[in-house]
Coordinates of C-alpha atoms and ligand atoms in Angstrom, one line a residue:
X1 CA -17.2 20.6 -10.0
X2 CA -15.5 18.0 -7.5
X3 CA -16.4 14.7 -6.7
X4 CA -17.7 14.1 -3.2
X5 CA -17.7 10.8 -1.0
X6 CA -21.0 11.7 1.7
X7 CA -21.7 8.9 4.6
X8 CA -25.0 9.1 6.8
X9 CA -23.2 8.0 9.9
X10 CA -25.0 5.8 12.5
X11 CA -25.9 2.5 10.6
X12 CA -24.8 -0.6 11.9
X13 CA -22.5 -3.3 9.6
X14 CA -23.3 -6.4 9.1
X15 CA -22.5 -9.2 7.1
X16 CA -19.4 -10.3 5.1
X17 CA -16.7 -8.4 3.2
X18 CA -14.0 -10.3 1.0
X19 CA -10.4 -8.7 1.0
X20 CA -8.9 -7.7 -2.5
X21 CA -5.5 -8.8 -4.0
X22 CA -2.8 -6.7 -2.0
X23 CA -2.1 -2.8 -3.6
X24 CA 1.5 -2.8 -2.9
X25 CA 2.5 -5.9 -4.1
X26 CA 0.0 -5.9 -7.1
X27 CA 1.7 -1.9 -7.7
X28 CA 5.3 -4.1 -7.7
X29 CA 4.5 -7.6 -9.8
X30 CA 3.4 -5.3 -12.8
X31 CA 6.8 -3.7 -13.1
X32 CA 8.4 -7.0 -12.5
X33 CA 6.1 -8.8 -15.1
X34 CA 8.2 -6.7 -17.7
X35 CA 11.5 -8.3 -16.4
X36 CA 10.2 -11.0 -18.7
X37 CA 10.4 -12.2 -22.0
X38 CA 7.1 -14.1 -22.2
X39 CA 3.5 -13.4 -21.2
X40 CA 2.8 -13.4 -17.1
X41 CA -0.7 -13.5 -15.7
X42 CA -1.7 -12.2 -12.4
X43 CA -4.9 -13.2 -10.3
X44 CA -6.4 -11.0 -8.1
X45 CA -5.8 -7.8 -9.4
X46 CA -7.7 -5.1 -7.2
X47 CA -9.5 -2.6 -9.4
X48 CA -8.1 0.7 -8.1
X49 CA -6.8 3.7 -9.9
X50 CA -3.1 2.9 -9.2
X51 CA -3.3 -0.6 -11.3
X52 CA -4.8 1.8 -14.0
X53 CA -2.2 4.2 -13.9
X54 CA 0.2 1.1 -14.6
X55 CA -1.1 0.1 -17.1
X56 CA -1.5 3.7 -19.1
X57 CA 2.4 3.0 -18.2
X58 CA 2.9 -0.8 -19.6
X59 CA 0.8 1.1 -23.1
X60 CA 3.3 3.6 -23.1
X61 CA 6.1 0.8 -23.4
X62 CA 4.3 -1.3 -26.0
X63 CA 3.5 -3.8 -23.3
X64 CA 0.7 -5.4 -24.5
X65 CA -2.2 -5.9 -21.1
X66 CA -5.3 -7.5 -21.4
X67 CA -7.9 -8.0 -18.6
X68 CA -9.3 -11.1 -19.0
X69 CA -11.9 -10.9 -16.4
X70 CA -12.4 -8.3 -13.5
X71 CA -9.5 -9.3 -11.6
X72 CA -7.2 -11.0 -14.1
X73 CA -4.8 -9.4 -15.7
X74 CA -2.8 -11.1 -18.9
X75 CA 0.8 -9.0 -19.6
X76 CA 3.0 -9.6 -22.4
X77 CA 6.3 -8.0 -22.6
X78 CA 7.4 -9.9 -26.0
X79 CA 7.2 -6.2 -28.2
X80 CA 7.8 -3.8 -25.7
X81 CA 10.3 -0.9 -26.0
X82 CA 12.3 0.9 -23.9
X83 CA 11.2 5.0 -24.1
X84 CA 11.8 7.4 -21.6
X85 CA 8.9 7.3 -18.8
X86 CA 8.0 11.0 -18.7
X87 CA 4.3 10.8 -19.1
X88 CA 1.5 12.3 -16.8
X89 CA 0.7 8.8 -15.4
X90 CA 4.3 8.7 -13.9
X91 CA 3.5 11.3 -11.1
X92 CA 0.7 9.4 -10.7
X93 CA 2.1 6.8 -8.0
X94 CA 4.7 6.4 -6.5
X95 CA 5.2 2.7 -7.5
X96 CA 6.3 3.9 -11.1
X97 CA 9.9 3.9 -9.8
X98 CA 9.7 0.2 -9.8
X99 CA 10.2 0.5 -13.6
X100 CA 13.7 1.7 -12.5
X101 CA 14.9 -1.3 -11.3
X102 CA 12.7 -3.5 -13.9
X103 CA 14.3 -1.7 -17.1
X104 CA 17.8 -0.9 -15.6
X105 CA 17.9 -4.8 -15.0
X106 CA 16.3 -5.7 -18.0
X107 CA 18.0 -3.5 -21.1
X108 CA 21.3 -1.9 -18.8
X109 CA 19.0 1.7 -19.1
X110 CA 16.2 3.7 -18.1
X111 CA 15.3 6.9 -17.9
X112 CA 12.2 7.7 -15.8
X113 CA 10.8 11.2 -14.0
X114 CA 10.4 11.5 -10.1
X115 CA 7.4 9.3 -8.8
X116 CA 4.5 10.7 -7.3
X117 CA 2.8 9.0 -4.4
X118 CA 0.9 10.3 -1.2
X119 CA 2.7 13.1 0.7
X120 CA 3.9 11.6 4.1
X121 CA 7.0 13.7 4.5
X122 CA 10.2 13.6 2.5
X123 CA 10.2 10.4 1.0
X124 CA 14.0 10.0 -0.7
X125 CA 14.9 7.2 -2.6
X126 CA 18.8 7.6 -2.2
X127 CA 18.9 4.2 -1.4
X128 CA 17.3 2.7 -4.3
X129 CA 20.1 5.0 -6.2
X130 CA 22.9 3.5 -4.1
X131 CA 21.6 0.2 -4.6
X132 CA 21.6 0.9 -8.3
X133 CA 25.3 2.4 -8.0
X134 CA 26.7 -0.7 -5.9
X135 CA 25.4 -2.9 -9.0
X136 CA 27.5 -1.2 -11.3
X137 CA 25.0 1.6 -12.5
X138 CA 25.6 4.9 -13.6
X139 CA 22.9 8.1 -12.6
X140 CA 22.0 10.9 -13.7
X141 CA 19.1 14.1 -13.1
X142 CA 18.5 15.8 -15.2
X143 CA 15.3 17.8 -15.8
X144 CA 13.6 16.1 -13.6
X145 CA 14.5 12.9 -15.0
X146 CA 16.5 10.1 -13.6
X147 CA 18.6 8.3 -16.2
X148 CA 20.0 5.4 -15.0
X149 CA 23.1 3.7 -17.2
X150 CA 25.0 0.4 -17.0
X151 CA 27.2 -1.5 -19.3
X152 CA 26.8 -4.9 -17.3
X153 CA 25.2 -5.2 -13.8
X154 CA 27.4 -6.8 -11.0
X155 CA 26.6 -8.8 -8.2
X156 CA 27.8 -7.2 -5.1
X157 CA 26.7 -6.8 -1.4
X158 CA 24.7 -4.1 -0.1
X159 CA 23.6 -3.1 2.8
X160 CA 20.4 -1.1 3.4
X161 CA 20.8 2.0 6.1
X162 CA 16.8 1.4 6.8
X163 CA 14.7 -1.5 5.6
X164 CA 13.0 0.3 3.1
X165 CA 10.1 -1.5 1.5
X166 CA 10.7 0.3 -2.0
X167 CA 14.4 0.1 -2.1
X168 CA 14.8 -3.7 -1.3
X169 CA 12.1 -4.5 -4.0
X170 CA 14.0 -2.0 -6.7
X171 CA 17.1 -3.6 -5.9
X172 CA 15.9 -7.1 -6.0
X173 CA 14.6 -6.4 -9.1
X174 CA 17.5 -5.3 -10.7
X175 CA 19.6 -7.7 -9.3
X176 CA 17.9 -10.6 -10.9
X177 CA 20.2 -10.5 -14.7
X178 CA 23.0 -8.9 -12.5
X179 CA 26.1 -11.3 -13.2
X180 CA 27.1 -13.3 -9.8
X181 CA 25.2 -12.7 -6.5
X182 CA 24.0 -9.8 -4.7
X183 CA 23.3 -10.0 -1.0
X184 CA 21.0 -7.4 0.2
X185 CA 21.2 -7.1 3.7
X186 CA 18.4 -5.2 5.9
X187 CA 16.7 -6.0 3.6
X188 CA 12.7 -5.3 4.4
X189 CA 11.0 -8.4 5.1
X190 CA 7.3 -6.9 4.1
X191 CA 5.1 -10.0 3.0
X192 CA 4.9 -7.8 -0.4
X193 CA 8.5 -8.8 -1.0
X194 CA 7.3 -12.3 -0.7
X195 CA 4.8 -12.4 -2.7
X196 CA 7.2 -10.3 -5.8
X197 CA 10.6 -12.6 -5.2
X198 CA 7.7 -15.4 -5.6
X199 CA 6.7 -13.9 -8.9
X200 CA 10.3 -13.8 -10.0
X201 CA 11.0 -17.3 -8.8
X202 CA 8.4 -18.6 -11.0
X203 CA 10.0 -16.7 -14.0
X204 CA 13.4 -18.7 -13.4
X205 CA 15.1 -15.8 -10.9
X206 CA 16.9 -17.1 -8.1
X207 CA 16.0 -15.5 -4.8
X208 CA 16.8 -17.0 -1.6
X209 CA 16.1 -15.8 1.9
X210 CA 12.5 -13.9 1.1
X211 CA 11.2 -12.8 4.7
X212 CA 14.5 -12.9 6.0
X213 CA 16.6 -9.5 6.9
X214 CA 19.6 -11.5 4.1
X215 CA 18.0 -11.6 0.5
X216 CA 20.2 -13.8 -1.4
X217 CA 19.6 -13.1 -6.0
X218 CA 22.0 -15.2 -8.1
X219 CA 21.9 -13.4 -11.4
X220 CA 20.4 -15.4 -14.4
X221 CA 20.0 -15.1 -18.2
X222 CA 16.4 -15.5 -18.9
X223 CA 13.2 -14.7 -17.4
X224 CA 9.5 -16.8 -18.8
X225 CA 6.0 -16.1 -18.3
X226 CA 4.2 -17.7 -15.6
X227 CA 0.7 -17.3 -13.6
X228 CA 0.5 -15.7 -10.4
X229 CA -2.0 -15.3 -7.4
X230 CA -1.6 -11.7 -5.6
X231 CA -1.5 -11.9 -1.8
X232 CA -4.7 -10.3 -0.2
X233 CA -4.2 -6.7 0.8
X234 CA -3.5 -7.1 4.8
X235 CA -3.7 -3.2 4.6
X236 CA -7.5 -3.2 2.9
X237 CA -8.3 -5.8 5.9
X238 CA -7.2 -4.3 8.5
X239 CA -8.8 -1.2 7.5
X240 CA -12.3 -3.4 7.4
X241 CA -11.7 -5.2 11.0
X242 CA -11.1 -1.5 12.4
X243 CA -14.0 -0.4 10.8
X244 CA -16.3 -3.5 12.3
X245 CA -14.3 -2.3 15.5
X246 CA -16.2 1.0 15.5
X247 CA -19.2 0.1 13.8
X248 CA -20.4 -3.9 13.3
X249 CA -22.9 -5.5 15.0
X250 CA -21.6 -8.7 13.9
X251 CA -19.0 -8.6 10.8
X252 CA -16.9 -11.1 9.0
X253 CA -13.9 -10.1 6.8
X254 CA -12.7 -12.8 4.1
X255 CA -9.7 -13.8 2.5
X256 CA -6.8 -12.9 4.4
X257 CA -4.0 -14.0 6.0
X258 CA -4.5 -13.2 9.9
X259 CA -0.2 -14.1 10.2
X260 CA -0.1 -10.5 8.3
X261 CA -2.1 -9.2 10.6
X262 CA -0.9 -10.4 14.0
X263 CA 0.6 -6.8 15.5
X264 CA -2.8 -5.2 14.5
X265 CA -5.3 -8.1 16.0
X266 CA -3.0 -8.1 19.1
X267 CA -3.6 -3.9 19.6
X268 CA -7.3 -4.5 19.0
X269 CA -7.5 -7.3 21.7
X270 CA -5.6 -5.0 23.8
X271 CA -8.9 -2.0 23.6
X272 CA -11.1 -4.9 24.1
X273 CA -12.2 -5.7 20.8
X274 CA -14.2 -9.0 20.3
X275 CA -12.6 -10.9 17.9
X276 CA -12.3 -14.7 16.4
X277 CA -9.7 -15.0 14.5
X278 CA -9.9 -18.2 11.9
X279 CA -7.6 -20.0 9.5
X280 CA -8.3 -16.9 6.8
X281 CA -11.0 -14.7 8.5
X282 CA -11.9 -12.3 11.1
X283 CA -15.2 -12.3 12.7
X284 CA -15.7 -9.1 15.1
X285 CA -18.6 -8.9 17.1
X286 CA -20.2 -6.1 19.0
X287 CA -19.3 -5.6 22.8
X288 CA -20.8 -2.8 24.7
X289 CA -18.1 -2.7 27.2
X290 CA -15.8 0.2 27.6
X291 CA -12.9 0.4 25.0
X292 CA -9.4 1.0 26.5
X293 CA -6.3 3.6 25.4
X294 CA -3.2 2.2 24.6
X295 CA 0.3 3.0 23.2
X296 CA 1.0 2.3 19.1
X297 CA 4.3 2.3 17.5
X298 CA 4.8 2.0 14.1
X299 CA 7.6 -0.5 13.1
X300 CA 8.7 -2.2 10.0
X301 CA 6.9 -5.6 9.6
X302 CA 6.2 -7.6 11.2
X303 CA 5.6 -4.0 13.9
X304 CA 3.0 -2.2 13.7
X305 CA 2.1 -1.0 10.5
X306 CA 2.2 2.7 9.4
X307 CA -0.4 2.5 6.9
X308 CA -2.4 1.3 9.5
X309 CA -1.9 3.8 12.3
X310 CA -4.1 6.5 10.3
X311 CA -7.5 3.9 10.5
X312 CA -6.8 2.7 14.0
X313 CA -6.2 6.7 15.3
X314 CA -9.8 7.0 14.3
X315 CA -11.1 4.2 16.8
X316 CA -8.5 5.8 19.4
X317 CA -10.8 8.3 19.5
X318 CA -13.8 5.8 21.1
X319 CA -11.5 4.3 23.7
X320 CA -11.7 6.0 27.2
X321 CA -8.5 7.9 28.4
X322 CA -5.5 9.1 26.2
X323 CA -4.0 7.0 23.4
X324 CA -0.9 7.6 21.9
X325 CA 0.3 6.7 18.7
X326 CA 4.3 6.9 17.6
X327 CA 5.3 7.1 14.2
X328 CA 9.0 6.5 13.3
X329 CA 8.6 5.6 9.7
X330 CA 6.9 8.3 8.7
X331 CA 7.0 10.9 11.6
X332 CA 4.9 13.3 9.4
X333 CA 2.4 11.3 8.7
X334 CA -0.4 13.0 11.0
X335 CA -2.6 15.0 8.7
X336 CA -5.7 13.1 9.4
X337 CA -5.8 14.3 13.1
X338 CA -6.7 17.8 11.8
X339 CA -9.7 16.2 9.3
X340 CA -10.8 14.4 12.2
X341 CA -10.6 17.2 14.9
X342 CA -13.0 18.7 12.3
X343 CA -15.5 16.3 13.4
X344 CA -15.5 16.3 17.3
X345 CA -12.4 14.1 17.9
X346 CA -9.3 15.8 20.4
X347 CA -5.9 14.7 19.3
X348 CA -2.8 16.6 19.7
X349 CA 0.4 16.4 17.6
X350 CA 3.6 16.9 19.2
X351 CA 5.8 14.8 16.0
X352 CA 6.4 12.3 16.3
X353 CA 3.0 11.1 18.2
X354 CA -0.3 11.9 18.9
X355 CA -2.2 11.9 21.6
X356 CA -5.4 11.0 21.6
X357 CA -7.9 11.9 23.9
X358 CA -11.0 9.8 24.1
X359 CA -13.7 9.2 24.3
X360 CA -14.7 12.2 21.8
X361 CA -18.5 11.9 20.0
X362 CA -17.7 12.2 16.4
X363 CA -20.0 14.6 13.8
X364 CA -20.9 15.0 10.3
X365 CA -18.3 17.6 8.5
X366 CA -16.8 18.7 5.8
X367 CA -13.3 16.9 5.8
X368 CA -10.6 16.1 3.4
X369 CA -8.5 12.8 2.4
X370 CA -5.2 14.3 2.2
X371 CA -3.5 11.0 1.6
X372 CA -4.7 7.4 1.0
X373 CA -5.1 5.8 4.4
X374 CA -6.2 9.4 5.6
X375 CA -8.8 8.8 3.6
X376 CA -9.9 5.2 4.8
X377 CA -9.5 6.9 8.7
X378 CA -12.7 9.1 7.4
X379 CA -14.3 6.9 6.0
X380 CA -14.4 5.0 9.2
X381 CA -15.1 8.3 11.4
X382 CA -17.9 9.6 9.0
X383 CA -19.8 5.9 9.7
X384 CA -19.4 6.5 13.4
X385 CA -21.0 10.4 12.8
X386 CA -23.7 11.4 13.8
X387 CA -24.9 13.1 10.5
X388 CA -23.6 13.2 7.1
X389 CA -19.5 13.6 6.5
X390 CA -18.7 15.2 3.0
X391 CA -15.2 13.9 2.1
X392 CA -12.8 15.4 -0.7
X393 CA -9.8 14.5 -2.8
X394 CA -11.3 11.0 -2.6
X395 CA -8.9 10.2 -6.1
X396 CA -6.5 9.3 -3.1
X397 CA -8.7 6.8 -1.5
X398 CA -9.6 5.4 -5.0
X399 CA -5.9 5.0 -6.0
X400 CA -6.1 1.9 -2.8
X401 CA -9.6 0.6 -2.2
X402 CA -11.0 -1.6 -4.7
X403 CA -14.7 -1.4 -5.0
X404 CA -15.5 0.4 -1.3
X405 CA -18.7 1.7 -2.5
X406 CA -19.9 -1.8 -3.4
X407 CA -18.4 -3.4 -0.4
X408 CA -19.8 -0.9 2.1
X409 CA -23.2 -0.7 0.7
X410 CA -23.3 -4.7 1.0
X411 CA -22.5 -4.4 4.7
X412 CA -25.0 -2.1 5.4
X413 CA -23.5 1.4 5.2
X414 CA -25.1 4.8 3.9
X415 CA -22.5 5.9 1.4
X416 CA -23.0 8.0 -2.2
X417 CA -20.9 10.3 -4.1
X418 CA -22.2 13.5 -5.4
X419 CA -20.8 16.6 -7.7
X420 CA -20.4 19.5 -5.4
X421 CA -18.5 23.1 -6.3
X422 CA -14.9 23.3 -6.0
Ligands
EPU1 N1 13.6 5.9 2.9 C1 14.8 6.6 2.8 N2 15.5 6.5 1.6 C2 15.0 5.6 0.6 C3 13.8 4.9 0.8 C4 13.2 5.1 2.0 O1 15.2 7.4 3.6 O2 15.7 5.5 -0.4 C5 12.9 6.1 4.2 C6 11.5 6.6 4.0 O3 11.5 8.0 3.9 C7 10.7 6.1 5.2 C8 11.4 4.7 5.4 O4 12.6 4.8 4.7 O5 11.0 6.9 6.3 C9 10.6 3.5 4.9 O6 10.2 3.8 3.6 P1 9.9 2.6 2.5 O7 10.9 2.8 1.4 O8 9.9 1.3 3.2 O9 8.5 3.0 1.9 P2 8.0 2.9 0.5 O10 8.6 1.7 -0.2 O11 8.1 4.2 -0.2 C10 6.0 1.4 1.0 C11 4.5 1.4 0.8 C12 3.9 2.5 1.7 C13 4.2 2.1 3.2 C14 5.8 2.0 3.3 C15 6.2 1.5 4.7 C16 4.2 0.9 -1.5 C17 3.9 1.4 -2.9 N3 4.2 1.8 -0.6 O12 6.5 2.7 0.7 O13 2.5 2.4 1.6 O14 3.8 3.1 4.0 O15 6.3 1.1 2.4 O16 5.7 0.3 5.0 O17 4.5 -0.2 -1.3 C18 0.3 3.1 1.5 O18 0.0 2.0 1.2 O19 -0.6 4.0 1.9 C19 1.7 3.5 1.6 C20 2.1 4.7 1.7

């Protein structure tokens, strides 16, 4: 038996939804917490399976994690050890390479199996190695494992081919003990850096330059605890002001910060969305004029964000005339097109873009989340149906969406899981 997400498409939202604490900077401040010697606590915790997966991980080190209330999470890294990370919950997420930067910074080794993630294409991490290297470290694979070695980490100056989001946090993080200063440059400048070079800060780090293409770490000796406030998830929100796109009569989304969110507002302003945008809100309202095509192309931030291109494909398919969407961080990253050909839409992939070709009616099928923001896109297709939309692997879209059942049923939506046959 599998575990089904069905949606009765057709019902209007309304009402207000509050944004969670941000799943890719919440899936890097628990690695970093470990950096420390003395007990961090974090705020605004989403409750999705990734954060779970961590902390099967933090157990597995002798981290001791307590959840001190449903979003609060208390981490003490006083007792912890450091094993080999071969476990289940490794290939869980792909955020469990963090822990190579966090433990080859912290104790000079670490030995850790390939991550898991969603599948978007070849995702290498050759330049989370070289960053590694340029420190001073020493890798190996072996079985499947990556053993990472280093007598004493060095300050040095690296320079990042792309700005990848992972590989500027892994560095970062080992760089914090590393004697001297590192300067990474390219460095991504992804608000979730931000929010982790905060966390690090308030533990006695010294980063300079967060946000900025130059990040500047001047190695220190000790790390303490501190208390943290996670970021709110501009990914989880846009998905939301999308979905009041397609569907609200009148919709408000909470607790964000619309600066995150400009390239995204600025698209859905462009198809003739009707939007206010306050001091940490977005209010959509219906319009019943005619949406119009346009042109996406993802980018690093502050572009257009890839994990948002899958969600806004799906309103594509409402606006009149062909839509194309480019995607040059992920160029593979099209699988939801098929799902939601499936149910009336007509896109065409030529990678690296589709075209969309709108305005399609969408219907009630039988579709399948084969990644995380895949997943959202359906979910925001199956409430425009007509009909009921059966969606599977929805562990994907529960390893990134804290509490969607609750929040959709609040705003009005028709939405229940059921056990059907694999
Ligand atoms: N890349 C390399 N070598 C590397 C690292 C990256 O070639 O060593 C390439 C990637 O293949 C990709 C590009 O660089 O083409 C950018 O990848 P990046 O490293 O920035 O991505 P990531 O850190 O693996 C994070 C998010 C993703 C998000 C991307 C891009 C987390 C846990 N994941 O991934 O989020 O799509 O940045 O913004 O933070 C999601 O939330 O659904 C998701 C997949």
């Amino acid at each position: 038996m599998e575990k089904v997400i069905k949606i009765e498409g057709g019902h209007h939202l309304n009402g207000t939804v509050r944004i969670s604490g941000s799943k890719n900077a919440t899936v890097a401040l628990i690695p970093a917490c470990v950096l420390g010697n003395e007990p961090v606590t974090i705020y605004g915790v989403p409750n999705i399976s990734d954060v779970q997966s961590l902390i099967v991980l933090l157990n597995e080190l002798g981290v001791c994690v307590e959840k001190r209330d449903e979003e609060t999470l208390y981490i003490d890294p006083t007792h912890m050890e450091n094993i080999p990370m071969v476990s289940k919950a490794v290939s869980k997420l792909r955020a469990s390479y963090y822990f190579m930067g966090a433990l080859l910074g912290k104790f000079g080794h670490a030995e850790i199996k390939m991550p898991g993630g969603c599948y978007l294409g070849p995702r290498p991490i050759d330049l989370h190695l070289k960053g590694f290297e340029a420190l001073g470290a020493d890798i190996q694979y072996e079985n499947g494992c990556y053993i990472l070695d280093a007598k004493e980490l060095k300050g040095t100056n690296i320079f990042l081919d792309i700005s990848s989001v992972g590989a500027t946090i892994n560095i970062m993080m080992a760089a914090v003990y590393a004697k001297g200063r590192t300067v990474i440059e390219n460095a991504a400048r992804e608000p979730e850096i931000i929010d982790i070079a905060t966390l690090l800060n308030k533990m006695g780090a010294r980063i300079h330059g967060m946000g900025t293409s130059t990040l500047v770490i001047d190695g220190v000796d000790y790390l303490k605890g501190c208390i943290h406030e996670i970021i709110p998830d501009r990914i989880e929100a846009a998905t939301y002001v999308i979905m009041a796109a397609a569907m609200a009569n009148d919709m408000r989304i909470e607790n964000i910060i619309p600066q995150h969110l400009e390239a995204i507002v600025m698209k859905l302003q462009e198809v003739g969305i009707n939007m206010e945008v306050g001091s940490d809100f977005i209010h959509v309202f219906k319009s019943d004029k005619p949406l119009k095509r346009t042109e996406i192309l993802t980018k690093p931030y502050p572009g257009f964000a890839t994990d948002v291109q899958q969600p806004f494909t799906v309103l594509l398919t409402q606006c009149e005339g062909q839509s194309v969407v480019t995607e040059t961080i992920y160029t593979e990253r099209f699988k939801h097109c098929a799902e939601l050909n499936k149910m009336g839409a007509n896109i065409d992939v030529h990678t690296p873009s589709a075209f969309i070709n709108g305005k399609t009616k969408l219907h009630g099928s039988k579709v399948t989340a084969t990644d995380l923001r895949c997943g959202a896109g359906l979910v925001i297709a199956a409430l425009m149906a007509d009909g009921v939309t059966e969606i599977h692997d929805i562990y994907h879209i529960d390893r990134g969406y804290d509490n969607l059942d609750g929040k959709l049923a609040h705003l009005g939506a028709k939405m229940w899981r059921e056990e059907v046959e694999d």
